[in-house]
Structure formats: structure tokens, C-alpha cells
Amino acid sequence: MFTPGYWTDLVREAERGLLDFVTFEDALNLQSTQIDGAPDGRTDLVRGRLDAVLIASRVAPLTSRIGLVPSVSTLSTEPFHISKAIATLDFVSGGRAGWRVQASRPREALHIGRRAPEPPLHPDTFGTPEIQAYITETFDEASEHVEVVRRLWDSWEDDAEIRDVATGRFLDRDRLHYIDFEGRWFSVRGPSITPRPPQGQPLVTVLGHISAPYRLGARLGDVVYVTPRDIDHARAIVAEIRAEQDRAGRGEQTVHIFADLIVVLDDDGDAARQRLGQLDSLVEQPPRSDAITIAGSPGELADLLLDWQAAGITGYRLRPAVLPVDLEAISRGLAPELARRGRFRTAYTADTLRGHLGLPRPANRYATTRIEAAAR
Amino acid sequence: MTTPRKQIILGHYVGGVNHHTLWSHPRAGSQIDFASFRHAAQTAERGKFDFFFLAEGLILRERLGQIFDQDVVGRPDTLPVLTAIAAVTEHLGLVGTLNATFNEPYELARQLASLDHLSGGRAGWNVVTSFDAFTGQNFRRGGFLNRDDRYVRAQEFVALARQLWDSWPADAIAADTARGRFLRTADVGVFGHHGHQFDVSGHFNVPRSPQGRPVVLQAGAGSHRGRDLLPVPRARAGTGVLPRHPGPGRARRPTGGLGEAAAGRLVRPR
């Protein structure tokens, strides 16, 4: 996990399976089984991780089609920094970058000198007004953050660099824009130091289990990852996110809803289920998870994915239970199984991550304003 | 046996955004495409350079209230581009200019340690500071430091980064599958710092990197204040001063023998 080869091998395997993208988890604190992230004193589980944006950047030149989506926290990292980091990942990958917006991890605040919530986040305190207010504030701050990042990506028009030798101008300064964002949490002038990235707007993705992140994803995201317990729950989550999307005036735009599933796969479904039992007995206490686990054959998993698709889920983020075993089962078993049914690609047909997901390259908000103003 | 001759250290400075980078020449390439960085880095490596050096500025330059449009403008983010270069080079040191005013020590220490892991021990950090409200306009914190405080902050910043880099024992990871043990002890990465500029605590979450500590460098035109921010005596390992003016007469004095230790550690240990 602390060598580049580990990551390169995994991502290349996913690319061999023609997957749309991979996500890279991240956090500022040491991994913990405690819900509030407090140290748990365990020595039997993996501890330590590298910066996700940098892992993705390291893999980018060694892959060619697959999307690369690292997590970055809105709590710790300035929007100006995130904007140029993801834009640069888009440049080094030739238009394959995305960002998983990581909004709330209370314990991380201490690492950068901010306060953690009082009382600490816990199932018993979850319903308290203090924790509810903390959650609301965290996602309000994240919304402002994403808005600033998106504006910074647009702060250069695509054709700002003119290299006009006759007038001695490298760029046309009228095509660069101060974003002049003034919010409750941030005040950022811009423009970015990095030109508009190849995709224009790299993919913005949000994981959510409750309404606040659903709203964030519906208002400002391209993909919302959700964790349904079953198909009825999936239907209910989809309805809530679509309603938020309409309320935000984005009804006509594509917002993907991806279900997160932990998968244990084997050609023989019973063997997979048996392996899951063995995995659970390997550790002292199986780690809690937000997503449900599916153990079975690629065919059984494909059936479930297609059922849930009919309920409004537009994609899946599969979390392999064991690496690289279950990733290989996805890329070599599940992907061909879906392709046989005519429900998955047999070759990449786009070069960019937005292209894989059927998202257009967005117009620059400031260019439109400037051109309209000129027309008046 | 012959006495080893004193060796020259060579760094490749890639400025990009300044008044002496020629953009109007027909063969002038892109200042932003990764292909340009790959080409420059691989060329430097072919020439057996010690390190590749990227500059940074966190705001576009202005003149009389307007964005300056006559020089090259626009650059990538330093750390992602250096990490991508790590994928297409093998030995070249990778030095990034990173600001101690508009970053958080925990986050930057983590990124530099990550670059060190992802490059097999080739990371370096050129520490710079800014105090002006002009750059501050791009950040949450705003322009909040006077000229003296930026060095105070930078000194505390670098000391804290070193504390974080030292917070994991080199042998912390057992990865003993037979006994089901990943860590030797649970208390890895523990740190606490309660200073004037930073009040932070927790567990650093990056295991000790190949170099132990990425190399810290300081660029400056011979300013004592800039050099004073290096928190250890100049001759100690792991530090270096980069002269701004590469003319031989001017460069000789400020660098005086500093680079050796730095370069020794920038090269992949093997």
C-alpha cells in the first residue's frame, strides 16, 4: 500500500476490465473502527495511508482510459488548492480526473487546529441538536467549497492563451475572470493559477447516507454514491435525490446515482458465500460498514445490478472485499458477464471520464456571461 | 586509492512563469501540458541531474490592477505534477516550491511524505513564505501575516513537519500474516504541538518514508532571514540553499558547500 506498484497494478487491472473509474479513499486521521475516528488501539488491521490525489497522479501516466477519482476533504484543504490539484490531475491524465468530496470527518479537525464537535459523534449523540447543527454546518461549508472550486475551474476560458506575437500578449486577460466569491466560510478572488482543465469541469462526486449529502450531490455534483440496504431503499433514495435535483433547477442535467456494494465474487456462488464466512472469522471483530455485502457469482451479482438499475440506480461503485482477488473477479468475471448481456461496453469509446459517463463538456459560465454582455 | 573529488550538484530549475521564458518562438511548447514536464524531466535525468525543481506562485501577477498578459501565465499544481513525473523517471530528485503561509503543516507534511513513498525516496521541499494580502485574497485565511511573522510561522511549520516525519518508527509495520499483526505497536504517529502559530494534535497517518525526511531547501538571494528559517545549522544533512542568481561570482558564497548533503539524500538510496 506504500509503494507505487501496488496502486498501479490495481488500477491497470480495473482498466483491463473497462471500468469507468476508480476512487481512492483518504482521511487525515489514522484508520479507526470507532465511529468518531478516535484511536482504537488495534494492531491487527491496516493503518496508514498515502495522499489520494498524489496516488492518482502517480498512476495517471501509466494508464490511458480509466477515470481517477481521489477523495479530498473540504474541511482541511483550501478550495484554491483543491481546484488546482484536481485540474492538474486532469492535465496529467488527459481528461480523466474527478474529485470525491469528503465533507465530514469530525476527528480530522484536530490535525489542522480546528475544533471537533461536542459532544463527539456517536450513534447515541446523533439525534442531538448539537450534532445535527454540526452536520448542517459541515455540509453548508462543503457546498460553498465545491462552488468555489467549480468557479475556479471556469476562471480561465478555454482560449485565454492567445500567444499573439504581433501585440506581444501571451494571454487575453479579458478571458480570465475574478470569481470574487464572498460566502460565510470562504472569500476567494481568483482567478486560478492553473488554466481550465481538459474536461472543463472534472467530475464532482459525493458519498451520502443522509439528506444533507444527498442535497449537496443533487445541487452541485455529477455523481452521488449511496448505500441502499435493498431495492426498496434504493428506490426511496433515488426519489429523494431526484426531488432535490429538481428543486435546484437541475432537472435537465445528468446526475448519476451510484449504489455502493461490497463484493465477494467467485465463479461458484456458494464458494463466494463460504469465503465471506471465512473472511468474517479472520479478524477479532468484523469492521462495520456503511454498504451491504454481496457474495455470489458474477451472474448473480449481474442480476442484482440490473434489478436495481430498473429502480433508478444508474451505476455502481463496487468495493472489492479482497484485493486483488475480488477486483479481478469484477474485471474478468462481472464485466464480461454484463457485456454478454449487452449491458456493458466491450471497448472504451470515449477518452475522458465525463465521456465515459455520458456527460457533455460544460460551457464556461464566465465565457457565456462575457459573450452575452458583448452582444448587448 | 585516490581521494574522491568534490562533485558538482546539478538541479534543473523549471520556471515557466517569469519574464525570461520565451513563448513567442515557433518551437516554444506548452507550459501546462504534462508532455512538456515529462520531456524536461527525462532530459534532466538523461543528463544525470541531481534534481528537478518546480517554482510556484499562488496568485497571477498583476500590473496596475490588471493581470499581466505579456509573460507566460498559468502553471500546474506542484505536487501532483512532481508525483506524475515520478512515474516516468527513476533517479531524478523531485523538488517542489511550497508555501508555508497558505498551507497547513499536517497536510503538507503528509503530501511530501507521500511523494517520498511514491517516488522511492526522491522528494524535496523548497520552503517559501508570503505575507501579502494580495496572495491572501485567494485563501480562507486572507492576508494575515506581517513580514516578520511569516518567518516565525515558517520556522514553526518546518519544525512541526519534521516532528510528523519522525513520528513513525522505521520498523512500525510488521505485516505479520501468521500472527495477524499489521503494526508492532498501536501508538504510531502520535504527535502534539502547541505553539504560537499552530495548536494541533493527533496521529500522523503516513508511515516513515524512504528518506526518513524529505530534503528541505530554501531559495533566496542571500537573505539572512530566509536562511535563518532553516531550523538546523546550515551544515547539517538534509538542508540546502538555492541561489537565485546563477552567476558564478554571486553564487559561490551563499551556497558554500551546502548542497552535498542534500543531493546525497535526493538520490534514490540503493
XYZ file of C-alpha atoms in Angstrom:
646
model
C 0.000 0.000 0.000
C 3.003 2.279 0.421
C 4.596 1.527 -2.912
C 3.529 2.907 -6.292
C 3.491 -0.566 -7.828
C 0.660 -1.690 -5.559
C -1.619 1.052 -6.869
C -0.533 0.847 -10.489
C -1.258 -2.893 -10.636
C -4.746 -2.453 -9.169
C -5.748 0.413 -11.438
C -4.407 -1.339 -14.528
C -6.470 -4.381 -13.587
C -9.575 -2.202 -13.344
C -8.710 -0.619 -16.697
C -8.337 -4.077 -18.255
C -11.964 -4.648 -17.171
C -13.002 -1.407 -18.968
C -14.350 0.098 -15.743
C -15.415 3.758 -15.820
C -13.292 4.944 -12.915
C -11.618 4.061 -9.660
C -11.900 6.057 -6.441
C -9.130 6.495 -3.879
C -10.140 6.819 -0.239
C -8.379 9.242 2.040
C -8.501 10.729 5.515
C -6.274 12.851 7.673
C -6.540 10.632 10.710
C -5.250 7.141 11.302
C -7.823 4.486 10.382
C -10.080 3.529 13.268
C -13.067 1.297 13.885
C -14.540 3.966 16.188
C -17.384 5.917 14.611
C -15.887 9.285 15.612
C -12.426 8.248 14.383
C -10.829 8.169 17.847
C -7.788 5.866 18.096
C -8.856 2.272 18.675
C -5.505 0.797 19.683
C -5.771 -2.081 17.227
C -2.675 -3.600 15.677
C -4.387 -6.310 13.601
C -5.789 -4.006 10.900
C -4.090 -1.914 8.225
C -3.029 1.519 9.450
C -1.507 4.382 7.486
C -2.271 5.736 4.024
C -0.801 7.994 1.364
C -2.336 11.148 -0.065
C -5.059 10.129 -2.556
C -4.521 12.932 -5.104
C -0.854 12.004 -5.307
C -1.569 8.281 -5.690
C -3.905 9.128 -8.574
C -1.274 11.435 -10.109
C 1.339 8.682 -9.843
C -0.942 6.200 -11.641
C -2.123 8.650 -14.330
C 0.856 8.484 -16.728
C 0.809 4.669 -16.563
C -2.861 4.274 -17.573
C -4.751 5.668 -20.541
C -8.524 5.442 -20.287
C -9.799 4.824 -16.788
C -11.077 7.725 -14.654
C -9.173 8.601 -11.453
C -11.217 9.967 -8.562
C -9.365 10.769 -5.302
C -11.032 11.866 -2.068
C -10.110 15.270 -0.700
C -11.519 16.831 2.436
C -13.279 20.179 2.294
C -12.515 20.609 5.967
C -8.756 20.724 5.646
C -7.873 21.708 2.127
C -8.374 25.208 0.763
C -10.636 25.357 -2.318
C -7.862 27.152 -4.186
C -5.531 24.197 -3.565
C -8.121 21.511 -4.412
C -9.120 23.290 -7.570
C -5.578 23.355 -8.962
C -4.758 19.842 -7.678
C -7.727 18.213 -9.446
C -7.204 20.398 -12.534
C -3.587 19.207 -12.632
C -4.672 15.583 -12.258
C -6.929 16.270 -15.247
C -3.933 17.587 -17.211
C -1.586 14.714 -16.308
C -4.284 12.122 -17.089
C -5.551 13.755 -20.283
C -9.084 14.451 -19.008
C -9.736 11.583 -16.599
C -9.894 13.374 -13.245
C -12.634 13.549 -10.677
C -12.967 14.548 -7.042
C -14.731 12.712 -4.281
C -15.840 15.491 -1.953
C -15.139 14.394 1.612
C -17.119 16.656 3.883
C -17.392 15.321 7.401
C -14.797 13.546 9.467
C -15.014 15.229 12.860
C -11.803 13.839 14.303
C -9.705 15.210 11.458
C -10.308 18.759 12.621
C -7.755 18.374 15.419
C -4.963 17.724 12.937
C -5.297 21.165 11.476
C -6.119 23.078 14.626
C -9.907 23.188 14.270
C -12.356 22.018 16.906
C -14.070 18.641 16.822
C -17.803 18.627 17.630
C -19.045 18.487 21.204
C -20.479 16.010 22.138
C -18.429 13.591 19.990
C -20.228 11.969 17.062
C -21.742 8.661 18.150
C -24.995 6.761 17.467
C -26.245 7.964 20.884
C -25.489 11.625 20.165
C -26.547 11.574 16.514
C -30.036 12.917 17.180
C -28.924 15.740 19.480
C -29.408 19.315 18.264
C -25.650 19.955 18.627
C -24.698 17.126 16.288
C -27.484 17.932 13.837
C -26.301 21.551 13.742
C -22.717 20.340 13.248
C -23.794 18.204 10.280
C -25.768 21.036 8.697
C -22.842 23.436 9.077
C -20.339 20.907 7.739
C -22.344 20.392 4.557
C -23.068 24.109 4.166
C -19.326 24.697 4.306
C -18.765 21.856 1.829
C -21.338 23.370 -0.571
C -19.576 26.714 -0.542
C -16.308 24.905 -1.029
C -17.497 22.981 -4.105
C -18.989 26.153 -5.567
C -15.631 27.943 -5.200
C -13.739 25.039 -6.779
C -16.137 24.906 -9.729
C -15.870 28.651 -10.304
C -12.071 28.471 -10.187
C -12.109 25.763 -12.870
C -14.055 28.213 -15.037
C -11.892 31.213 -14.143
C -9.881 30.721 -17.329
C -11.723 30.475 -20.622
C -10.507 27.654 -22.846
C -8.999 30.016 -25.362
C -7.487 32.532 -22.917
C -3.964 31.710 -24.042
C -3.538 33.513 -27.373
C 0.280 33.824 -27.809
C -0.250 36.815 -30.058
C 3.260 37.696 -31.193
C 2.090 40.824 -33.044
C 0.818 42.523 -29.880
C 3.243 40.763 -27.516
C 0.418 39.285 -25.487
C 0.627 35.737 -24.135
C -2.969 35.769 -22.991
C -6.138 37.713 -23.474
C -6.821 38.998 -19.986
C -10.495 39.548 -20.809
C -10.833 35.777 -20.904
C -9.589 35.380 -17.339
C -12.089 36.005 -14.562
C -12.028 37.047 -10.947
C -14.527 34.778 -9.253
C -14.951 37.216 -6.336
C -16.677 34.649 -4.167
C -17.878 36.013 -0.831
C -19.587 33.465 1.379
C -19.948 32.652 5.012
C -16.947 30.330 5.059
C -14.810 31.435 2.165
C -13.823 34.574 0.384
C -11.784 33.840 -2.726
C -10.833 36.231 -5.510
C -9.211 34.110 -8.206
C -8.517 33.504 -10.979
C -6.829 30.127 -10.546
C -3.121 29.855 -11.311
C -3.955 26.765 -13.396
C -5.742 27.067 -16.751
C -9.113 25.414 -17.333
C -8.531 21.641 -17.337
C -9.172 19.370 -20.359
C -12.642 18.294 -19.177
C -13.596 21.874 -18.343
C -15.155 20.673 -15.124
C -13.656 17.453 -13.730
C -16.175 15.058 -12.212
C -17.536 16.023 -8.766
C -18.749 13.085 -6.681
C -20.260 12.844 -3.197
C -20.912 9.874 -0.903
C -24.050 10.182 1.212
C -26.093 8.239 3.731
C -28.426 11.032 4.854
C -30.256 14.002 3.363
C -27.524 16.638 3.776
C -25.024 14.982 1.408
C -27.827 13.930 -0.978
C -28.696 17.617 -1.250
C -25.058 18.573 -1.809
C -24.727 15.970 -4.556
C -28.011 16.897 -6.212
C -27.194 20.616 -6.217
C -23.516 20.561 -7.145
C -22.406 17.027 -8.002
C -22.171 14.814 -11.077
C -22.308 11.523 -9.173
C -23.857 10.690 -5.790
C -22.769 7.413 -4.172
C -25.453 5.913 -1.959
C -25.693 2.836 0.242
C -29.148 1.204 -0.127
C -29.978 -1.774 2.090
C -32.285 -3.259 -0.542
C -34.162 -2.364 -3.727
C -36.973 -0.503 -1.940
C -34.480 1.587 -0.041
C -32.694 2.283 -3.345
C -35.979 3.491 -4.862
C -36.610 5.834 -1.924
C -33.101 7.322 -2.060
C -33.363 7.876 -5.815
C -36.697 9.690 -5.344
C -35.225 11.964 -2.680
C -32.171 12.881 -4.762
C -34.228 13.479 -7.932
C -36.559 15.785 -5.973
C -33.575 17.768 -4.670
C -32.195 17.944 -8.195
C -35.482 19.395 -9.481
C -35.603 21.881 -6.607
C -32.093 23.025 -7.550
C -33.250 23.595 -11.135
C -31.006 20.826 -12.444
C -33.773 18.511 -13.631
C -32.476 18.532 -17.202
C -28.884 17.717 -16.235
C -27.377 14.275 -15.736
C -26.713 13.440 -12.113
C -25.686 9.825 -11.680
C -26.749 7.836 -8.632
C -24.288 5.043 -7.904
C -25.005 2.307 -5.360
C -22.017 1.246 -3.264
C -21.713 -2.517 -2.746
C -19.019 -4.604 -1.107
C -18.480 -7.663 -3.279
C -17.113 -11.147 -2.697
C -17.151 -12.969 -6.030
C -16.416 -16.461 -7.239
C -17.415 -18.361 -10.380
C -19.252 -20.626 -7.980
C -21.652 -18.539 -5.893
C -21.557 -20.927 -2.946
C -17.785 -20.723 -2.839
C -18.074 -16.937 -2.611
C -20.537 -17.155 0.270
C -18.251 -19.593 2.047
C -15.307 -17.255 1.556
C -17.267 -14.388 3.074
C -17.813 -16.511 6.195
C -14.094 -17.193 6.391
C -13.263 -13.507 5.993
C -15.543 -12.575 8.870
C -13.813 -15.083 11.127
C -10.332 -13.793 10.247
C -10.488 -10.654 12.346
C -11.370 -10.286 16.019
C -14.342 -8.107 15.201
C -15.548 -7.625 11.615
C -15.374 -3.941 10.726
C -18.697 -2.145 10.489
C -19.592 -0.952 7.043
C -21.993 1.540 5.560
C -22.624 -0.565 2.426
C -24.135 -4.047 2.197
C -22.042 -7.025 1.162
C -22.995 -9.219 -1.791
C -21.373 -12.642 -2.027
C -22.084 -14.701 -5.113
C -21.211 -15.460 -8.703
C -20.725 -12.764 -11.369
C -24.061 -13.870 -12.849
C -25.904 -13.467 -9.531
C -24.352 -10.028 -8.991
C -25.251 -9.011 -12.558
C -28.888 -9.941 -11.873
C -28.950 -7.691 -8.822
C -27.280 -4.776 -10.625
C -29.857 -4.922 -13.409
C -32.768 -5.129 -10.924
C -31.556 -2.072 -9.060
C -30.956 -0.253 -12.318
C -34.654 -0.674 -13.056
C -35.291 1.010 -9.690
C -33.374 4.129 -10.780
C -29.766 3.374 -9.823
C -27.610 4.482 -12.773
C -24.246 2.988 -11.777
C -22.347 1.085 -9.126
C -19.245 1.648 -7.092
C -18.103 -1.844 -6.237
C -15.787 -2.254 -3.283
C -13.769 -5.473 -3.697
C -13.687 -7.257 -0.322
C -10.265 -8.730 -1.013
C -7.621 -7.182 -3.268
C -6.704 -8.143 -5.886
C -8.926 -11.276 -5.876
C -12.337 -9.611 -5.984
C -11.157 -6.837 -8.286
C -10.027 -9.488 -10.769
C -13.392 -11.191 -10.395
C -15.040 -7.879 -11.304
C -12.811 -7.085 -14.286
C -12.562 -10.631 -15.639
C -15.894 -12.103 -14.488
C -18.567 -9.480 -13.909
C -17.644 -7.038 -16.682
C -17.655 -9.714 -19.440
C -20.864 -11.191 -17.984
C -22.610 -7.812 -18.282
C -21.132 -7.300 -21.750
C -22.515 -10.704 -22.851
C -25.944 -9.462 -21.838
C -25.394 -6.304 -23.888
C -25.349 -4.140 -20.749
C -21.700 -3.076 -20.584
C -19.080 -1.827 -23.047
C -16.783 -4.187 -24.944
C -14.220 -1.409 -25.508
C -13.763 2.147 -24.290
C -15.484 4.533 -26.670
C -14.525 7.830 -25.000
C -11.212 9.357 -23.940
C -12.364 11.345 -20.925
C -14.078 10.429 -17.682
C -17.028 12.699 -18.443
C -17.195 10.957 -21.801
C -17.428 7.501 -20.182
C -20.373 8.700 -18.104
C -22.198 10.396 -20.978
C -21.636 13.869 -19.541
C -21.004 16.707 -22.004
C -18.056 19.055 -21.649
C -19.734 22.001 -19.906
C -19.714 25.528 -21.247
C -17.714 28.021 -19.205
C -20.102 30.090 -17.066
C -17.966 33.220 -17.419
C -17.478 32.912 -21.166
C -21.237 32.839 -21.662
C -21.659 35.938 -19.498
C -18.914 37.799 -21.338
C -20.279 36.941 -24.770
C -23.830 37.888 -23.784
C -22.569 41.182 -22.380
C -20.694 41.880 -25.609
C -23.840 41.167 -27.625
C -25.787 43.784 -25.637
C 43.295 4.625 -3.518
C 42.554 8.078 -4.900
C 40.865 10.800 -2.903
C 37.308 11.313 -4.199
C 36.956 14.619 -5.986
C 34.407 17.098 -4.786
C 31.366 16.626 -7.006
C 29.090 19.224 -8.563
C 25.393 19.224 -7.715
C 23.047 19.990 -10.625
C 19.449 20.972 -10.279
C 17.110 21.687 -13.187
C 15.006 24.755 -12.455
C 11.752 24.925 -14.387
C 10.442 28.429 -14.001
C 7.773 28.770 -16.624
C 6.037 31.836 -15.267
C 8.521 34.708 -15.485
C 9.858 37.340 -17.847
C 12.725 35.275 -19.242
C 10.734 32.317 -20.545
C 10.344 32.786 -24.283
C 6.868 31.884 -25.504
C 6.817 33.503 -28.924
C 9.362 31.195 -30.536
C 7.749 28.805 -33.034
C 9.200 25.850 -31.133
C 8.091 27.050 -27.694
C 5.858 24.325 -26.307
C 3.019 24.266 -23.813
C 3.696 25.438 -20.251
C 0.868 23.298 -18.915
C 0.680 20.002 -20.841
C 2.205 17.091 -18.986
C 4.214 16.173 -22.098
C 6.370 19.289 -21.557
C 7.184 18.292 -17.976
C 7.836 14.698 -18.923
C 10.215 15.795 -21.656
C 12.093 18.243 -19.407
C 12.400 15.771 -16.534
C 13.506 12.872 -18.701
C 16.065 15.117 -20.385
C 17.426 16.180 -16.979
C 17.579 12.568 -15.873
C 19.391 11.561 -19.025
C 21.932 14.269 -18.113
C 22.241 12.690 -14.625
C 20.996 15.810 -12.849
C 20.504 15.558 -9.098
C 17.081 17.094 -9.042
C 14.237 18.746 -10.910
C 12.886 21.930 -9.364
C 9.450 23.479 -9.782
C 8.648 27.043 -8.779
C 5.242 28.234 -7.589
C 3.267 31.424 -7.136
C -0.205 31.316 -5.645
C -1.670 34.285 -7.470
C -1.446 35.553 -11.031
C 0.809 38.573 -11.311
C -0.813 41.952 -11.859
C 0.408 45.330 -13.020
C -1.567 48.489 -12.378
C -4.528 46.397 -11.266
C -4.596 44.200 -14.358
C -3.442 40.644 -14.882
C -0.032 40.783 -16.522
C -0.508 39.381 -20.011
C 2.910 39.640 -21.656
C 4.696 36.690 -19.999
C 3.848 33.030 -19.744
C 0.908 32.680 -17.350
C -0.588 29.557 -15.811
C 1.026 26.514 -14.272
C 0.036 23.164 -12.838
C -0.132 22.336 -9.150
C 3.352 21.435 -7.938
C 2.860 18.178 -6.033
C 0.593 16.295 -8.469
C 2.876 17.123 -11.384
C 6.011 16.065 -9.461
C 4.305 12.803 -8.482
C 3.323 12.162 -12.093
C 6.958 12.804 -13.101
C 7.967 10.156 -10.542
C 6.125 7.646 -12.739
C 8.239 8.433 -15.812
C 11.693 8.849 -14.182
C 13.762 6.631 -11.898
C 16.532 8.557 -10.161
C 15.829 12.280 -10.508
C 15.173 14.195 -7.269
C 11.796 15.997 -7.273
C 11.799 19.355 -5.518
C 8.665 21.453 -5.160
C 8.303 25.049 -4.080
C 5.557 25.071 -1.468
C 4.283 27.888 0.631
C 4.469 27.798 4.433
C 1.958 30.626 4.780
C -1.010 29.304 2.833
C -0.778 25.595 3.669
C -1.351 23.540 6.813
C 1.693 21.730 8.248
C -0.123 18.418 8.752
C -1.423 18.360 5.225
C 1.807 19.448 3.539
C 3.982 17.095 5.622
C 1.642 14.300 4.603
C 1.822 15.185 0.922
C 5.619 15.418 0.941
C 5.939 12.086 2.773
C 3.528 10.600 0.212
C 5.632 11.948 -2.665
C 8.678 10.408 -0.982
C 6.952 6.990 -0.845
C 5.579 7.271 -4.376
C 8.978 8.251 -5.818
C 11.094 5.759 -3.882
C 12.785 8.484 -1.828
C 13.205 11.440 -4.179
C 11.124 14.213 -2.550
C 12.373 17.679 -1.693
C 10.717 20.858 -0.439
C 11.760 24.403 -1.237
C 10.199 26.405 1.597
C 8.816 29.815 0.680
C 6.604 32.266 2.524
C 4.236 35.039 1.561
C 2.875 37.763 3.733
C 0.956 39.907 1.327
C -2.752 40.420 1.443
C -2.647 40.210 -2.336
C -1.989 36.447 -2.326
C -4.195 36.110 0.743
C -7.205 37.054 -1.344
C -7.225 33.533 -2.722
C -7.396 31.869 0.689
C -9.759 31.425 3.567
C -7.212 32.860 5.948
C -6.686 36.035 3.943
C -3.644 38.292 4.234
C -2.921 37.901 7.887
C 0.825 37.863 8.420
C 3.242 40.711 8.669
C 6.721 40.313 7.239
C 8.311 39.137 10.500
C 5.572 36.723 11.430
C 5.829 34.848 8.166
C 9.306 33.646 9.171
C 8.093 32.771 12.657
C 5.313 30.750 11.107
C 7.630 29.137 8.559
C 10.099 28.113 11.263
C 7.384 26.563 13.374
C 5.897 24.977 10.240
C 9.136 23.236 9.237
C 9.854 22.079 12.801
C 6.361 20.594 13.026
C 6.739 18.880 9.645
C 9.940 17.247 10.900
C 8.186 16.118 14.062
C 5.498 14.475 11.918
C 8.007 12.783 9.611
C 9.740 11.327 12.670
C 6.523 10.099 14.302
C 6.597 6.531 12.943
C 9.468 4.204 13.843
C 11.109 2.851 10.696
C 10.056 -0.693 11.639
C 6.490 0.133 12.735
C 4.836 -2.106 10.159
C 5.147 -5.803 10.946
C 2.635 -7.073 8.324
C 2.889 -10.452 10.051
C 0.142 -12.520 8.443
C 0.882 -15.608 10.534
C 0.170 -13.771 13.774
C -2.472 -11.461 12.301
C -0.489 -8.393 13.235
C -0.074 -5.351 10.985
C 1.551 -2.924 13.435
C 4.153 -3.737 16.064
C 2.591 -1.228 18.450
C -0.630 0.753 18.258
C 0.838 4.136 19.184
C 2.331 5.053 15.791
C 2.293 8.631 14.570
C 1.439 10.271 17.890
C 2.156 14.000 17.854
C 1.189 17.151 19.651
C 2.297 20.699 19.003
C 1.051 23.699 20.922
C 2.890 26.743 19.620
C 2.112 30.344 18.746
C 1.213 29.555 15.152
C -0.170 26.019 15.397
C -2.113 24.116 18.010
C -2.553 20.614 16.635
C -2.509 17.034 17.841
C -3.383 13.531 16.704
C -1.784 10.644 14.869
C 0.206 11.221 11.687
C -1.011 8.652 9.197
C 1.873 8.213 6.763
C 4.497 5.598 7.707
C 8.109 6.768 7.738
C 9.134 7.496 4.152
C 12.185 6.109 2.334
C 14.367 9.173 3.075
C 13.008 9.487 6.592
C 12.615 13.184 5.977
C 12.213 14.726 2.532
C 15.047 17.203 1.852
C 14.296 20.794 2.887
C 15.719 23.591 0.757
C 15.479 27.342 0.938
C 15.696 29.621 -2.085
C 16.762 33.188 -1.606
C 19.084 35.878 -2.894
C 21.451 35.513 0.037
C 18.986 36.885 2.567
C 19.990 36.046 6.102
C 16.411 35.987 7.197
C 15.491 33.427 4.619
C 18.403 31.241 5.607
C 17.656 31.697 9.254
C 14.339 29.980 8.776
C 16.112 26.693 8.262
C 15.790 25.447 11.790
C 19.032 23.489 11.881
C 22.626 24.654 11.349
C 23.334 25.017 7.664
C 25.960 22.323 7.525
C 23.678 19.612 8.829
C 22.366 16.965 6.496
C 19.121 17.384 4.697
C 19.213 21.110 4.030
C 20.335 23.304 1.185
C 20.208 26.866 -0.057
C 19.447 27.650 -3.675
C 20.899 30.886 -5.030
C 18.547 32.972 -7.094
C 21.314 34.328 -9.369
C 23.291 31.616 -11.035
C 26.245 33.833 -11.997
C 29.422 32.167 -10.715
C 30.711 35.075 -8.620
C 27.459 35.594 -6.814
C 26.545 32.022 -6.366
C 29.749 30.920 -4.734
C 29.335 32.480 -1.345
C 25.707 31.856 -0.375
C 25.722 28.197 -1.313
C 29.167 27.376 0.142
C 29.214 23.603 0.287
C 25.605 23.180 1.289
C 24.351 21.047 -1.498
C 26.342 17.898 -0.867
C 24.297 16.531 1.936
C 21.103 17.464 0.174
C 21.999 15.763 -3.045
C 23.250 12.686 -1.264
C 19.782 12.183 0.084
C 17.933 13.191 -3.019
C 19.355 10.263 -4.890
C 17.476 7.021 -4.510
C 19.089 5.119 -1.639
C 20.158 1.850 -3.124
